[in-house]
GROMACS .gro file of C-alpha atoms in nm:
model
  152
    1MET     CA    1   1.941  -0.714   0.594
    2ALA     CA    2   1.836  -0.391   0.761
    3THR     CA    3   2.066  -0.091   0.773
    4ARG     CA    4   2.058   0.263   0.900
    5ASP     CA    5   1.983   0.480   0.599
    6ALA     CA    6   1.938   0.836   0.481
    7PRO     CA    7   1.584   0.977   0.502
    8VAL     CA    8   1.349   0.816   0.247
    9PRO     CA    9   1.019   1.012   0.263
   10ARG     CA   10   0.915   0.915  -0.092
   11ASP     CA   11   0.961   0.549  -0.009
   12VAL     CA   12   0.759   0.591   0.311
   13GLU     CA   13   0.480   0.747   0.106
   14ARG     CA   14   0.491   0.459  -0.145
   15LEU     CA   15   0.499   0.190   0.125
   16LEU     CA   16   0.213   0.345   0.322
   17SER     CA   17  -0.002   0.335   0.008
   18THR     CA   18   0.047  -0.044  -0.021
   19VAL     CA   19  -0.122  -0.109   0.314
   20PRO     CA   20  -0.419   0.129   0.342
   21GLU     CA   21  -0.594  -0.090   0.599
   22TRP     CA   22  -0.317   0.006   0.844
   23PHE     CA   23  -0.235   0.350   0.707
   24GLY     CA   24  -0.555   0.486   0.557
   25GLN     CA   25  -0.578   0.826   0.725
   26PRO     CA   26  -0.436   1.096   0.495
   27GLU     CA   27  -0.353   1.335   0.782
   28ALA     CA   28  -0.162   1.069   0.974
   29ASN     CA   29   0.017   0.956   0.657
   30ALA     CA   30   0.124   1.313   0.585
   31GLU     CA   31   0.271   1.329   0.937
   32TYR     CA   32   0.462   1.003   0.883
   33ILE     CA   33   0.596   1.126   0.549
   34GLU     CA   34   0.708   1.452   0.710
   35ALA     CA   35   0.866   1.260   1.001
   36ALA     CA   36   1.056   1.050   0.747
   37ARG     CA   37   1.246   1.364   0.644
   38THR     CA   38   1.421   1.397   0.981
   39LYS     CA   39   1.386   1.086   1.200
   40GLU     CA   40   1.646   0.813   1.233
   41THR     CA   41   1.573   0.579   0.942
   42TRP     CA   42   1.625   0.205   0.903
   43THR     CA   43   1.549   0.025   0.579
   44VAL     CA   44   1.549  -0.312   0.412
   45ARG     CA   45   1.627  -0.294   0.041
   46ASP     CA   46   1.597  -0.567  -0.219
   47PRO     CA   47   1.900  -0.668  -0.433
   48ASP     CA   48   1.814  -0.389  -0.678
   49GLY     CA   49   1.823  -0.127  -0.400
   50VAL     CA   50   1.445  -0.079  -0.383
   51VAL     CA   51   1.323  -0.003  -0.030
   52ARG     CA   52   1.082  -0.276   0.087
   53GLY     CA   53   1.052  -0.173   0.452
   54VAL     CA   54   1.116   0.136   0.666
   55SER     CA   55   1.134   0.195   1.040
   56LEU     CA   56   1.163   0.541   1.192
   57VAL     CA   57   1.311   0.578   1.540
   58ASP     CA   58   1.290   0.847   1.809
   59ARG     CA   59   1.544   0.869   2.089
   60HIS     CA   60   1.374   1.065   2.366
   61PHE     CA   61   1.631   0.983   2.635
   62ALA     CA   62   1.965   0.800   2.629
   63HIS     CA   63   1.804   0.490   2.780
   64VAL     CA   64   1.495   0.470   2.550
   65ALA     CA   65   1.440   0.421   2.178
   66GLU     CA   66   1.090   0.443   2.032
   67ILE     CA   67   0.982   0.277   1.710
   68HIS     CA   68   0.786   0.569   1.561
   69LEU     CA   69   0.684   0.387   1.243
   70THR     CA   70   0.735   0.050   1.083
   71VAL     CA   71   0.589  -0.011   0.740
   72VAL     CA   72   0.659  -0.304   0.509
   73GLU     CA   73   0.545  -0.324   0.149
   74ARG     CA   74   0.245  -0.556   0.127
   75ASP     CA   75   0.415  -0.810  -0.104
   76PHE     CA   76   0.693  -0.849   0.152
   77HIS     CA   77   0.478  -0.917   0.459
   78GLY     CA   78   0.588  -1.237   0.630
   79THR     CA   79   0.932  -1.244   0.465
   80GLY     CA   80   1.133  -1.120   0.765
   81VAL     CA   81   1.161  -0.754   0.664
   82GLY     CA   82   1.000  -0.622   0.984
   83THR     CA   83   1.197  -0.862   1.200
   84ALA     CA   84   1.523  -0.761   1.032
   85MET     CA   85   1.460  -0.392   1.096
   86LEU     CA   86   1.361  -0.449   1.457
   87SER     CA   87   1.667  -0.671   1.517
   88ALA     CA   88   1.903  -0.412   1.369
   89ILE     CA   89   1.745  -0.132   1.574
   90GLU     CA   90   1.769  -0.344   1.887
   91MET     CA   91   2.136  -0.430   1.824
   92ASP     CA   92   2.222  -0.065   1.757
   93SER     CA   93   2.025   0.043   2.064
   94ARG     CA   94   2.209  -0.203   2.288
   95GLN     CA   95   2.541  -0.069   2.159
   96ARG     CA   96   2.425   0.282   2.252
   97GLY     CA   97   2.330   0.172   2.604
   98VAL     CA   98   1.955   0.183   2.548
   99ARG     CA   99   1.768  -0.019   2.810
  100LEU     CA  100   1.411   0.004   2.680
  101LEU     CA  101   1.246  -0.009   2.338
  102GLU     CA  102   0.897   0.137   2.303
  103VAL     CA  103   0.630   0.117   2.035
  104LYS     CA  104   0.275   0.254   2.019
  105THR     CA  105   0.004   0.078   1.823
  106LEU     CA  106  -0.374   0.051   1.810
  107GLY     CA  107  -0.495  -0.105   2.134
  108PRO     CA  108  -0.679  -0.435   2.177
  109SER     CA  109  -1.005  -0.268   2.281
  110HIS     CA  110  -1.043  -0.175   1.912
  111PRO     CA  111  -1.160  -0.472   1.702
  112ASP     CA  112  -0.924  -0.418   1.404
  113ALA     CA  113  -0.788  -0.757   1.287
  114GLY     CA  114  -0.486  -0.605   1.113
  115TYR     CA  115  -0.369  -0.438   1.430
  116ALA     CA  116  -0.424  -0.762   1.620
  117ARG     CA  117  -0.160  -0.905   1.383
  118THR     CA  118   0.062  -0.602   1.451
  119ARG     CA  119   0.038  -0.653   1.827
  120HIS     CA  120   0.111  -1.024   1.783
  121PHE     CA  121   0.422  -0.938   1.579
  122TYR     CA  122   0.556  -0.711   1.853
  123GLU     CA  123   0.471  -0.966   2.124
  124ARG     CA  124   0.666  -1.233   1.931
  125GLN     CA  125   0.959  -0.991   1.927
  126GLY     CA  126   0.950  -0.964   2.308
  127PHE     CA  127   0.742  -0.648   2.356
  128LEU     CA  128   0.504  -0.641   2.650
  129PRO     CA  129   0.180  -0.440   2.668
  130LEU     CA  130   0.227  -0.161   2.921
  131GLU     CA  131  -0.082   0.059   2.900
  132GLU     CA  132  -0.378   0.137   2.675
  133THR     CA  133  -0.459   0.509   2.671
  134ASP     CA  134  -0.675   0.761   2.486
  135LEU     CA  135  -0.363   0.945   2.363
  136TRP     CA  136  -0.496   0.936   2.003
  137GLY     CA  137  -0.859   1.007   2.094
  138GLU     CA  138  -1.159   0.828   2.236
  139HIS     CA  139  -1.214   0.599   1.935
  140THR     CA  140  -0.849   0.521   1.868
  141PRO     CA  141  -0.703   0.348   2.174
  142CYS     CA  142  -0.324   0.367   2.192
  143LEU     CA  143  -0.141   0.065   2.328
  144ILE     CA  144   0.206   0.141   2.461
  145MET     CA  145   0.431  -0.165   2.440
  146VAL     CA  146   0.784  -0.192   2.578
  147LYS     CA  147   1.075  -0.431   2.548
  148PRO     CA  148   1.346  -0.433   2.814
  149LEU     CA  149   1.698  -0.470   2.681
  150PRO     CA  150   1.882  -0.650   2.960
  151GLY     CA  151   2.255  -0.623   2.967
  152SER     CA  152   2.263  -0.283   2.804
   0.00000   0.00000   0.00000
C-alpha cells in the first residue's frame, strides 16, 4: 500500500543506486535527492517499514499534479509498487480536484530499452504521449505524458 510520507532523501539515494541503467547520471541523481527533501512524497514500505518505492510530486497549479520522480527498488520491480504509488497519487489528486496528471520521461526517439518499459508502464496506467521536446538537451529527448482525470 502506498501512503503519503515524510521526506525520505536517504531512501531515494539508496533506491536510485539499485537501478543505475535508469538513474546513472550523478548530477541528475543529486538533484533528485535534493528534491526529495522538500517535494510531496509517496512511499511503499515493506512489513518491516523499509521503503521499497518512492514517488515525488509537484503541484504547479490546482488542476495539475506532476510525477517528478518514481523509483522502485530493483528487487521489487513488477510487484505492484509503482502501480500502488500511482494509484494513491491519483486518488489523492482527484480528491483535491486535480484534472490532469503529468509525467516526463525519456522519449521514444532515444533507443533505450529500459525507458521503453517505463513508457509502457505509464501507458498501461492511462497516460497518453503529448509531446517530445528537447527540454533536457539535444541527445536526451523528453516525452511529456498526461493522464486526464475525468470527474474531478
